[in-house]
Amino acid sequence: MDWLTGGEALVKSLHREGVRVVFGVPGVQLYGVLAALRDQPGIRFITTRHEQATSYMADGYARAGGDFGTALVVPGPGLLNASAGLSTAYSASSPVLMISGQIPKASIGKNIGLLHEVNDQLDAIAPVTKWRRRVVEVEDVPGAVREAIHQLKTGRPRPVEIELPPETMEDEGEAELLEPSRPVRPAAQAADVERAAELLLAAAAPVIYAGGGVHASDAHAVLAAVAEHLQAGVVTSPEGKGAVSDQSDLSLGAALWSSSRLRRHLDSADVVLAVGSRLALAGLQPTQQVIQIEVDPDEVGRNHPKTLGLVGDARASLELLLERLRAASAPRSSRKTERETLRAEVAALDSQEPQSSILKSLRAGTPKDAIFVAGMTQVGYYSRMFWSVYEPRTYLTSSYSGNLGYEYPTALGAKVARPDRPVVVTVGDGGFLYNSQELATAVQHKINVIAVVFNDNAYGNVARDLDEAWGGSYASELHNPDFMKLADAYGVVGMRAKQPTDVGALVREAVELDRPVLIEVPVGRMPRPAFFAPRRKPTKYQR
């Protein structure tokens, strides 16, 4: 047993579990933890300028670095501000540990109006967390930390939260520091794997569909080996991009929509091996046989009824599957030529829309190993289909959360996790101003992210849709600052493109500077992408 404050017990337990960075906003109910962080060697504290950025940065850190991210906020409004980032992490299956304060423990639940009181904040964040626990005794802190990390590292990785009242952080007591959590992530049941191998070997035209779970379990190498053995091309969800390098002929990309060549190829598969995906947007045919490798049993068959579920860790399950495939048959004859023909046809789908030419310029100017954060903006939408990804964990989206403002702080977290790589983020002018204050964080902590801001002085997607389908735009035009003056005010390098397609050259220049950079790209209204779902026009406005 050690005699520690609750804050010390928390911080020492975090350090034992491998935490080396905490993103947070210091506040009055956190002093016990802040003092412990100050005195703990080996943990870097990055102060953000808004609580929303703490969880976004922790999410970017987790997804780019392959570990979990950690954030610290005051209770009530602090935690609710941070819940936007928890929502993104939840939708993207990203492991984020949120540590929150509380009001004094004797007043919890009494609803008497103390500073930062939200009654009950555990319930308030339940929809965007996998697990939550309030800790009120010093002796219980190490066990709560260990259980939180166990939750992050087992099953589907999603955010968890621990909250402590101020006196729990500040009071001293006996606390036994525990060994770090080392959970085992088991493979699927052997009988299920055997049945899956039989189905795949009997298939004439198998296809693999890879989601973000491939990254979560580091299953990249074994996924490629299974694909090679079966000579099955790999289609990905946007979150799965990079599961197989786009330099490999095994990669067929993510350009799925109703009329695309890749859609027809996926529809023609007699067996689809889905790895680490809920298949929410895959749009498979009802008669297709799916083999779904999924760590969360509740997700098996949720979006496709004809499913054989392999419940287990993706990497461990694929390794077992590969053993069965190799034991039962030699590798199939190469279909490389067929895949290369398909890849060429998919690449030819790229259109003459302005988003396409801008994205090509941006990709040409961005190093192949760079981490790219795809924003909720026109070029970001295009990138989900057409951005080439060459290494795992180098393409980040907001998944189905789809929230403006996540882009820049998520990119900062990614850069903290991978300081050796360039990090480039696309964001619209509307979304950037949600968290533009984090330019100060980038400068203060030397986080050298390149922010590419596409400026149309509007919530452009909304303005276009209202104009084209609802009888006229409304409430979507924006008044923006001079972005070059804004960059200068924060001490950031500012660049402005003369033409949208200059963006690649500017990014190339920015990478060489190794400083925080803001690139403004003035653009006009962009057309609705051909791959967007058909728009339903209200009867009143049909012409």
Coordinates of C-alpha atoms in Angstrom, one line a residue:
M1 CA 0.0 0.0 0.0
D2 CA 1.1 3.6 -0.7
W3 CA 0.0 6.7 1.1
L4 CA -1.2 9.0 -1.7
T5 CA -3.7 11.7 -2.6
G6 CA -6.4 10.5 -5.0
G7 CA -4.8 12.7 -7.7
E8 CA -1.5 11.0 -7.2
A9 CA -3.1 7.5 -7.2
L10 CA -4.8 8.5 -10.5
V11 CA -1.8 9.9 -12.2
K12 CA 0.6 7.1 -11.1
S13 CA -1.9 4.5 -12.2
L14 CA -2.2 6.3 -15.6
H15 CA 1.6 6.3 -16.0
R16 CA 1.8 2.6 -15.2
E17 CA -0.9 2.0 -17.9
G18 CA 1.3 3.8 -20.5
V19 CA -0.2 7.3 -20.5
R20 CA 2.4 9.8 -21.7
V21 CA 0.2 12.6 -22.9
V22 CA -2.9 14.2 -21.4
F23 CA -5.0 16.8 -23.2
G24 CA -6.9 19.1 -20.9
V25 CA -8.2 22.4 -19.6
P26 CA -7.1 23.1 -16.0
G27 CA -10.0 24.1 -13.7
V28 CA -10.9 24.6 -10.1
Q29 CA -12.2 21.1 -9.3
L30 CA -9.1 19.5 -10.8
Y31 CA -6.3 20.8 -8.6
G32 CA -5.5 17.5 -6.9
V33 CA -4.9 15.9 -10.3
L34 CA -3.1 18.9 -11.8
A35 CA -0.7 19.0 -8.9
A36 CA 0.0 15.2 -9.4
L37 CA 0.5 15.7 -13.1
R38 CA 2.9 18.5 -12.4
D39 CA 5.0 16.2 -10.2
Q40 CA 4.8 13.1 -12.4
P41 CA 7.8 12.8 -14.7
G42 CA 7.0 11.3 -18.1
I43 CA 3.5 12.7 -18.7
R44 CA 3.1 15.7 -21.0
F45 CA 0.2 17.9 -20.3
I46 CA -1.2 19.8 -23.4
T47 CA -3.4 22.7 -22.4
T48 CA -6.2 23.3 -25.0
R49 CA -8.2 26.5 -25.4
H50 CA -11.6 24.8 -25.3
E51 CA -12.8 21.5 -23.7
Q52 CA -14.2 20.4 -27.0
A53 CA -10.6 20.1 -28.3
T54 CA -9.5 17.9 -25.4
S55 CA -11.5 14.9 -26.6
Y56 CA -10.9 15.6 -30.3
M57 CA -7.2 15.7 -29.7
A58 CA -7.3 12.5 -27.6
D59 CA -9.2 10.8 -30.4
G60 CA -6.7 11.9 -33.1
Y61 CA -3.9 10.7 -30.8
A62 CA -5.5 7.3 -30.3
R63 CA -6.3 6.7 -34.0
A64 CA -3.0 7.9 -35.4
G65 CA -0.8 6.4 -32.8
G66 CA -2.6 3.0 -32.2
D67 CA -3.0 3.5 -28.5
F68 CA -5.7 5.2 -26.4
G69 CA -5.9 9.0 -25.8
T70 CA -6.5 10.7 -22.5
A71 CA -8.3 13.9 -21.7
L72 CA -9.1 15.9 -18.6
V73 CA -11.9 18.4 -18.0
V74 CA -13.9 20.0 -15.2
P75 CA -17.4 18.6 -14.6
G76 CA -20.7 19.9 -16.0
P77 CA -20.1 22.3 -18.9
G78 CA -16.5 21.1 -19.3
L79 CA -17.6 17.5 -19.8
L80 CA -20.6 18.5 -21.9
N81 CA -18.3 20.6 -24.1
A82 CA -16.0 17.6 -24.5
S83 CA -19.0 15.3 -25.4
A84 CA -18.8 16.4 -29.1
G85 CA -15.4 14.8 -29.3
L86 CA -16.6 11.8 -27.4
S87 CA -19.4 11.4 -30.0
T88 CA -16.8 11.3 -32.8
A89 CA -14.6 8.8 -31.0
Y90 CA -17.7 6.7 -30.2
S91 CA -18.8 6.6 -33.8
A92 CA -15.2 5.9 -35.0
S93 CA -14.6 3.2 -32.4
S94 CA -11.7 5.1 -31.0
P95 CA -10.4 4.4 -27.5
V96 CA -10.5 7.7 -25.5
L97 CA -10.2 7.9 -21.7
M98 CA -12.1 10.9 -20.4
I99 CA -11.3 12.0 -16.8
S100 CA -13.7 14.5 -15.4
G101 CA -14.1 16.3 -12.1
Q102 CA -17.3 16.3 -10.0
I103 CA -18.8 18.6 -7.4
P104 CA -18.1 17.8 -3.7
K105 CA -19.2 14.3 -3.0
A106 CA -21.6 15.1 -0.2
S107 CA -23.6 17.3 -2.7
I108 CA -23.8 14.9 -5.6
G109 CA -27.3 14.2 -6.7
K110 CA -28.9 16.9 -4.4
N111 CA -29.4 19.4 -7.3
I112 CA -28.6 22.4 -5.2
G113 CA -26.9 24.5 -7.8
L114 CA -23.2 24.3 -7.1
L115 CA -20.5 25.4 -9.5
H116 CA -20.5 23.1 -12.6
E117 CA -23.2 20.9 -11.3
V118 CA -25.0 18.6 -13.8
N119 CA -27.4 16.1 -12.3
D120 CA -26.6 13.4 -13.4
Q121 CA -23.6 13.7 -15.7
L122 CA -23.0 10.0 -15.9
D123 CA -26.3 9.7 -17.6
A124 CA -25.7 12.7 -19.7
I125 CA -22.7 11.1 -21.4
A126 CA -23.9 7.5 -21.4
P127 CA -24.9 7.6 -25.2
V128 CA -21.3 8.4 -26.2
T129 CA -19.3 6.2 -23.8
K130 CA -18.9 2.5 -23.5
W131 CA -18.3 2.5 -19.7
R132 CA -18.4 5.1 -16.9
R133 CA -17.5 5.1 -13.2
R134 CA -17.6 7.7 -10.4
V135 CA -14.9 7.2 -7.8
V136 CA -15.3 8.7 -4.4
E137 CA -12.7 7.0 -2.3
V138 CA -8.9 7.2 -2.7
E139 CA -8.4 3.5 -2.2
D140 CA -10.7 2.8 -5.2
V141 CA -8.8 4.9 -7.7
P142 CA -6.2 2.4 -9.0
G143 CA -8.9 -0.3 -9.6
A144 CA -11.1 2.2 -11.5
V145 CA -8.2 3.1 -13.7
R146 CA -7.3 -0.5 -14.4
E147 CA -10.9 -1.3 -15.3
A148 CA -11.1 1.7 -17.6
I149 CA -8.1 0.6 -19.5
H150 CA -9.4 -2.9 -19.6
Q151 CA -12.6 -1.6 -21.2
L152 CA -10.5 0.4 -23.7
K153 CA -8.5 -2.6 -24.7
T154 CA -11.1 -5.3 -24.9
G155 CA -14.2 -5.6 -27.1
R156 CA -15.1 -2.7 -29.3
P157 CA -12.8 0.2 -28.5
R158 CA -14.9 3.2 -27.5
P159 CA -14.6 6.1 -25.0
V160 CA -14.8 5.5 -21.3
E161 CA -15.1 8.0 -18.4
I162 CA -13.9 8.2 -14.8
E163 CA -15.0 11.1 -12.6
L164 CA -13.8 12.2 -9.2
P165 CA -15.0 14.8 -6.7
P166 CA -12.4 17.4 -5.7
E167 CA -11.8 16.1 -2.2
T168 CA -11.2 12.6 -3.6
M169 CA -8.5 14.1 -5.8
E170 CA -7.0 16.0 -2.8
D171 CA -7.4 13.8 0.2
E172 CA -4.7 11.3 1.2
G173 CA -5.3 7.7 1.9
E174 CA -4.0 4.2 1.3
A175 CA -4.0 3.1 -2.3
E176 CA -2.5 0.0 -3.8
L177 CA -1.0 0.7 -7.2
L178 CA -1.8 -2.2 -9.6
E179 CA 0.1 -3.8 -12.5
P180 CA -1.0 -2.5 -15.9
S181 CA -3.9 -4.2 -17.7
R182 CA -2.8 -6.7 -20.2
P183 CA -6.0 -8.2 -21.6
V184 CA -6.1 -11.0 -24.1
R185 CA -8.1 -10.4 -27.3
P186 CA -9.2 -13.9 -28.3
A187 CA -9.9 -15.2 -31.7
A188 CA -13.3 -16.4 -32.9
Q189 CA -14.5 -19.9 -32.1
A190 CA -12.5 -22.6 -34.0
A191 CA -15.7 -24.2 -35.4
D192 CA -16.9 -20.9 -36.8
V193 CA -13.5 -20.3 -38.4
E194 CA -13.6 -23.7 -39.9
R195 CA -17.0 -23.1 -41.5
A196 CA -15.8 -19.7 -42.8
A197 CA -12.8 -21.3 -44.4
E198 CA -15.0 -23.8 -46.1
L199 CA -17.3 -21.1 -47.5
L200 CA -14.4 -19.0 -48.8
L201 CA -12.6 -21.9 -50.4
A202 CA -15.9 -22.9 -52.2
A203 CA -16.5 -19.4 -53.4
A204 CA -15.9 -18.6 -57.0
A205 CA -15.7 -14.8 -56.5
P206 CA -14.9 -13.8 -52.9
V207 CA -14.4 -10.2 -52.0
I208 CA -13.1 -8.7 -48.7
Y209 CA -14.7 -5.7 -47.2
A210 CA -12.4 -4.0 -44.6
G211 CA -13.5 -1.5 -42.0
G212 CA -11.9 0.5 -39.2
G213 CA -11.6 -2.6 -37.0
V214 CA -8.6 -3.7 -39.1
H215 CA -6.7 -0.7 -37.7
A216 CA -8.0 -1.2 -34.2
S217 CA -6.5 -4.7 -34.0
D218 CA -3.4 -4.1 -36.2
A219 CA -4.7 -6.8 -38.6
H220 CA -3.1 -5.2 -41.7
A221 CA -0.5 -7.8 -42.5
V222 CA -2.6 -10.9 -42.0
L223 CA -5.5 -9.3 -43.9
A224 CA -3.2 -8.9 -46.9
A225 CA -2.1 -12.5 -46.5
V226 CA -5.7 -13.8 -46.5
A227 CA -6.5 -11.7 -49.5
E228 CA -3.4 -13.0 -51.4
H229 CA -4.2 -16.6 -50.6
L230 CA -7.8 -16.2 -51.8
Q231 CA -6.9 -13.7 -54.6
A232 CA -9.7 -11.6 -53.3
G233 CA -9.6 -7.9 -53.8
V234 CA -10.1 -5.6 -50.7
V235 CA -12.9 -3.0 -50.7
T236 CA -12.8 -0.6 -47.8
S237 CA -15.2 1.6 -45.9
P238 CA -13.8 5.2 -45.5
E239 CA -12.7 4.3 -42.0
G240 CA -11.0 1.2 -43.3
K241 CA -8.9 3.1 -45.9
G242 CA -5.3 2.0 -45.6
A243 CA -6.2 -1.5 -44.4
V244 CA -4.3 -2.6 -47.5
S245 CA -2.0 -0.1 -49.2
D246 CA -3.4 1.5 -52.3
Q247 CA 0.0 0.7 -53.9
S248 CA -1.0 -3.0 -53.8
D249 CA -3.1 -4.5 -56.6
L250 CA -5.1 -6.2 -53.8
S251 CA -6.6 -2.8 -52.9
L252 CA -9.8 -1.9 -54.8
G253 CA -10.5 1.3 -52.8
A254 CA -13.7 2.8 -51.4
A255 CA -15.4 4.3 -54.4
L256 CA -18.8 2.6 -53.8
W257 CA -22.0 4.2 -55.0
S258 CA -25.0 2.9 -56.9
S259 CA -23.6 3.2 -60.4
S260 CA -19.9 2.7 -59.8
R261 CA -17.8 -0.1 -61.3
L262 CA -16.6 -1.1 -57.9
R263 CA -20.3 -1.4 -56.7
R264 CA -21.0 -3.9 -59.5
H265 CA -17.9 -5.8 -58.6
L266 CA -18.9 -6.0 -54.9
D267 CA -22.4 -7.0 -55.9
S268 CA -21.1 -9.9 -58.0
A269 CA -19.3 -11.5 -55.1
D270 CA -20.7 -14.8 -53.9
V271 CA -19.0 -14.5 -50.5
V272 CA -18.0 -11.3 -48.7
L273 CA -15.5 -11.5 -45.9
A274 CA -16.2 -8.4 -43.8
V275 CA -13.5 -7.6 -41.3
G276 CA -14.0 -5.0 -38.6
S277 CA -17.1 -3.4 -40.1
R278 CA -20.8 -3.2 -39.1
L279 CA -21.6 -3.0 -42.8
A280 CA -23.9 -0.1 -42.2
L281 CA -23.1 1.6 -45.6
A282 CA -21.8 -1.4 -47.6
G283 CA -25.2 -1.9 -49.3
L284 CA -24.7 -5.6 -49.9
Q285 CA -27.3 -7.6 -51.8
P286 CA -29.7 -9.6 -49.6
T287 CA -28.7 -12.9 -51.2
Q288 CA -25.0 -12.5 -50.7
Q289 CA -23.3 -14.7 -48.1
V290 CA -21.4 -12.6 -45.6
I291 CA -18.7 -13.8 -43.2
Q292 CA -18.4 -11.1 -40.5
I293 CA -15.3 -10.9 -38.3
E294 CA -16.5 -8.6 -35.5
V295 CA -15.3 -8.2 -31.9
D296 CA -18.7 -7.0 -30.8
P297 CA -21.3 -9.8 -30.8
D298 CA -24.2 -7.3 -30.9
E299 CA -23.0 -6.1 -34.3
V300 CA -23.0 -9.5 -36.0
G301 CA -25.7 -9.6 -38.6
R302 CA -27.2 -6.2 -37.6
N303 CA -27.1 -4.8 -41.1
H304 CA -27.1 -8.0 -43.2
P305 CA -29.2 -11.1 -42.3
K306 CA -27.3 -13.8 -44.3
T307 CA -24.3 -13.6 -42.0
L308 CA -21.9 -16.1 -40.5
G309 CA -20.5 -14.4 -37.4
L310 CA -16.9 -14.8 -36.3
V311 CA -16.9 -13.1 -32.9
G312 CA -13.4 -12.2 -31.9
D313 CA -10.4 -10.0 -32.4
A314 CA -9.9 -9.3 -36.1
R315 CA -6.1 -10.0 -36.2
A316 CA -6.4 -13.2 -34.0
S317 CA -9.4 -14.5 -36.0
L318 CA -7.7 -13.8 -39.4
E319 CA -4.6 -15.6 -38.2
L320 CA -6.6 -18.6 -37.3
L321 CA -8.5 -18.4 -40.6
L322 CA -5.3 -18.1 -42.6
E323 CA -4.0 -21.3 -40.9
R324 CA -7.2 -23.1 -42.0
L325 CA -7.0 -21.8 -45.5
R326 CA -3.4 -22.8 -46.0
A327 CA -3.9 -26.2 -44.5
A328 CA -6.9 -26.9 -46.8
S329 CA -5.6 -25.6 -50.1
A330 CA -2.7 -24.0 -52.0
P331 CA -3.0 -20.3 -52.9
R332 CA -5.3 -19.6 -55.8
S333 CA -4.1 -18.7 -59.2
S334 CA -3.3 -15.0 -59.6
R335 CA -6.1 -12.6 -60.5
K336 CA -3.8 -9.6 -60.5
T337 CA -4.5 -8.7 -64.1
E338 CA -8.3 -8.7 -63.4
R339 CA -7.8 -6.5 -60.3
E340 CA -5.5 -4.0 -62.1
T341 CA -8.1 -3.7 -64.9
L342 CA -10.8 -3.0 -62.2
R343 CA -8.5 -0.5 -60.4
A344 CA -8.0 1.4 -63.7
E345 CA -11.7 1.5 -64.3
V346 CA -12.4 2.8 -60.8
A347 CA -9.7 5.5 -61.2
A348 CA -11.4 6.6 -64.4
L349 CA -14.6 7.3 -62.5
D350 CA -13.0 10.4 -61.2
S351 CA -15.1 13.3 -62.6
Q352 CA -14.5 16.8 -64.0
E353 CA -16.1 18.4 -60.9
P354 CA -13.8 21.0 -59.2
Q355 CA -13.5 18.8 -56.1
S356 CA -11.7 16.2 -58.2
S357 CA -9.0 18.5 -59.5
I358 CA -8.5 20.1 -56.1
L359 CA -8.1 16.7 -54.5
K360 CA -5.6 15.5 -57.1
S361 CA -3.5 18.6 -56.5
L362 CA -3.7 18.1 -52.7
R363 CA -2.7 14.4 -53.0
A364 CA 0.2 15.2 -55.3
G365 CA 1.6 17.7 -52.8
T366 CA 1.1 15.6 -49.7
P367 CA 3.8 13.0 -48.8
K368 CA 2.7 9.4 -49.1
D369 CA 3.3 8.8 -45.4
A370 CA 1.4 11.9 -44.2
I371 CA -1.6 11.6 -41.9
F372 CA -4.6 13.1 -43.6
V373 CA -7.7 14.3 -41.7
A374 CA -10.7 14.4 -44.0
G375 CA -13.0 17.3 -43.0
M376 CA -16.7 17.7 -43.3
T377 CA -16.2 19.8 -46.4
Q378 CA -16.6 19.2 -50.1
V379 CA -13.0 18.1 -50.7
G380 CA -13.1 16.0 -47.6
Y381 CA -16.2 14.2 -48.9
Y382 CA -14.5 13.5 -52.2
S383 CA -11.5 12.1 -50.4
R384 CA -13.6 9.3 -48.8
M385 CA -13.9 7.9 -52.3
F386 CA -10.7 9.0 -54.1
W387 CA -7.9 9.8 -51.6
S388 CA -5.1 7.2 -52.0
V389 CA -3.9 5.8 -48.7
Y390 CA -0.6 3.9 -48.5
E391 CA -0.1 3.2 -44.8
P392 CA -2.3 2.2 -41.9
R393 CA -3.7 4.9 -39.6
T394 CA -3.0 7.8 -42.0
Y395 CA -6.6 8.6 -43.0
L396 CA -9.0 9.9 -40.4
T397 CA -12.7 10.8 -40.7
S398 CA -15.5 11.7 -38.3
S399 CA -17.2 8.4 -39.2
Y400 CA -21.0 8.6 -38.9
S401 CA -20.8 11.4 -36.3
G402 CA -20.1 13.8 -39.2
N403 CA -19.6 16.8 -37.0
L404 CA -18.1 20.1 -38.1
G405 CA -15.2 21.3 -36.0
Y406 CA -13.6 18.0 -35.3
E407 CA -11.0 18.4 -38.0
Y408 CA -8.3 20.7 -36.7
P409 CA -8.0 19.5 -33.1
T410 CA -8.1 15.9 -34.2
A411 CA -5.2 16.6 -36.5
L412 CA -3.3 18.2 -33.6
G413 CA -3.8 15.1 -31.6
A414 CA -2.6 12.9 -34.5
K415 CA 0.5 15.0 -34.8
V416 CA 1.3 14.7 -31.1
A417 CA 1.1 10.9 -31.5
R418 CA 3.2 10.9 -34.7
P419 CA 5.5 13.9 -34.6
D420 CA 7.7 12.1 -37.2
R421 CA 5.0 12.4 -39.9
P422 CA 3.4 15.4 -41.7
V423 CA -0.2 15.9 -40.8
V424 CA -2.5 17.7 -43.2
V425 CA -6.2 18.5 -42.5
T426 CA -8.9 19.7 -44.8
V427 CA -11.6 21.9 -43.3
G428 CA -14.2 24.3 -44.5
D429 CA -14.4 27.9 -43.3
G430 CA -17.5 27.2 -41.2
G431 CA -16.0 24.1 -39.5
F432 CA -12.6 25.7 -38.9
L433 CA -14.0 28.5 -36.9
Y434 CA -15.5 26.0 -34.4
N435 CA -12.0 25.4 -33.1
S436 CA -9.7 28.0 -34.7
Q437 CA -8.6 29.1 -31.3
E438 CA -6.5 25.9 -31.2
L439 CA -4.0 27.7 -33.4
A440 CA -2.8 29.0 -30.1
T441 CA -2.4 25.5 -28.8
A442 CA -0.4 24.5 -31.9
V443 CA 2.0 27.4 -31.5
Q444 CA 2.4 27.0 -27.8
H445 CA 3.1 23.3 -27.9
K446 CA 4.9 23.3 -31.3
I447 CA 2.4 21.0 -32.9
N448 CA 3.2 21.5 -36.6
V449 CA 0.0 20.7 -38.4
I450 CA -0.9 22.0 -41.9
A451 CA -4.5 23.3 -42.0
V452 CA -6.0 23.7 -45.4
V453 CA -9.1 25.9 -45.1
F454 CA -11.5 25.9 -48.1
N455 CA -13.2 29.2 -47.9
D456 CA -16.5 29.8 -49.7
N457 CA -17.9 32.2 -47.0
A458 CA -20.8 29.8 -46.4
Y459 CA -21.9 26.5 -45.0
G460 CA -21.6 25.6 -48.7
N461 CA -23.2 22.2 -48.8
V462 CA -26.3 23.5 -47.0
A463 CA -26.5 26.7 -49.1
R464 CA -26.4 24.6 -52.4
D465 CA -29.0 22.1 -51.3
L466 CA -31.4 24.8 -50.1
D467 CA -31.0 26.6 -53.4
E468 CA -31.4 23.6 -55.6
A469 CA -34.1 21.7 -53.7
W470 CA -35.8 24.0 -51.2
G471 CA -36.5 27.2 -53.1
G472 CA -33.6 29.3 -52.0
S473 CA -30.7 29.5 -49.6
Y474 CA -31.3 30.6 -46.0
A475 CA -29.1 31.3 -42.9
S476 CA -26.0 29.6 -44.5
E477 CA -23.9 32.7 -45.6
L478 CA -21.0 33.5 -43.3
H479 CA -18.9 36.5 -42.5
N480 CA -15.3 35.3 -42.0
P481 CA -12.2 37.0 -40.7
D482 CA -9.2 37.7 -42.9
F483 CA -7.6 34.3 -42.5
M484 CA -4.1 35.6 -43.2
K485 CA -4.4 38.2 -40.5
L486 CA -5.8 35.5 -38.2
A487 CA -2.8 33.3 -38.8
D488 CA -0.4 36.2 -38.2
A489 CA -2.2 37.1 -35.0
Y490 CA -1.5 33.6 -33.6
G491 CA 2.0 33.4 -34.9
V492 CA 1.1 30.8 -37.6
V493 CA 2.5 30.8 -41.1
G494 CA -0.3 31.9 -43.5
M495 CA -0.6 31.1 -47.2
R496 CA -3.3 31.9 -49.6
A497 CA -3.9 30.0 -52.9
K498 CA -4.5 32.1 -56.0
Q499 CA -6.3 29.2 -57.6
P500 CA -7.8 26.2 -55.8
T501 CA -5.5 23.8 -57.7
D502 CA -2.4 25.6 -56.3
V503 CA -3.1 23.8 -53.0
G504 CA -0.8 20.9 -53.6
A505 CA 2.2 23.2 -54.2
L506 CA 1.5 25.2 -51.1
V507 CA 1.2 22.0 -49.0
R508 CA 4.5 20.8 -50.4
E509 CA 6.1 24.1 -49.3
A510 CA 4.4 24.0 -45.9
V511 CA 5.7 20.5 -45.2
E512 CA 9.3 21.8 -45.6
L513 CA 8.7 24.6 -43.1
D514 CA 7.9 22.2 -40.2
R515 CA 5.8 24.8 -38.5
P516 CA 2.1 25.3 -37.9
V517 CA 0.7 26.5 -41.2
L518 CA -2.8 27.8 -42.3
I519 CA -3.4 27.6 -46.0
E520 CA -6.5 29.4 -47.2
V521 CA -8.0 28.2 -50.5
P522 CA -10.7 30.6 -51.7
V523 CA -13.4 28.6 -53.6
G524 CA -16.8 29.1 -55.1
R525 CA -19.9 26.9 -54.7
M526 CA -19.2 23.4 -55.7
P527 CA -21.6 21.0 -57.4
R528 CA -23.3 18.2 -55.6
P529 CA -21.0 15.1 -56.0
A530 CA -22.4 12.4 -58.3
F531 CA -21.8 9.8 -55.6
F532 CA -24.0 11.5 -53.0
A533 CA -27.3 9.6 -52.2
P534 CA -30.2 10.8 -54.4
R535 CA -31.8 13.9 -52.9
R536 CA -35.4 13.8 -52.0
K537 CA -37.1 17.0 -53.1
P538 CA -40.0 18.2 -51.0
T539 CA -43.2 18.2 -53.0
K540 CA -43.8 21.9 -52.5
Y541 CA -40.6 22.8 -54.2
Q542 CA -40.7 20.5 -57.2
R543 CA -40.6 22.3 -60.5

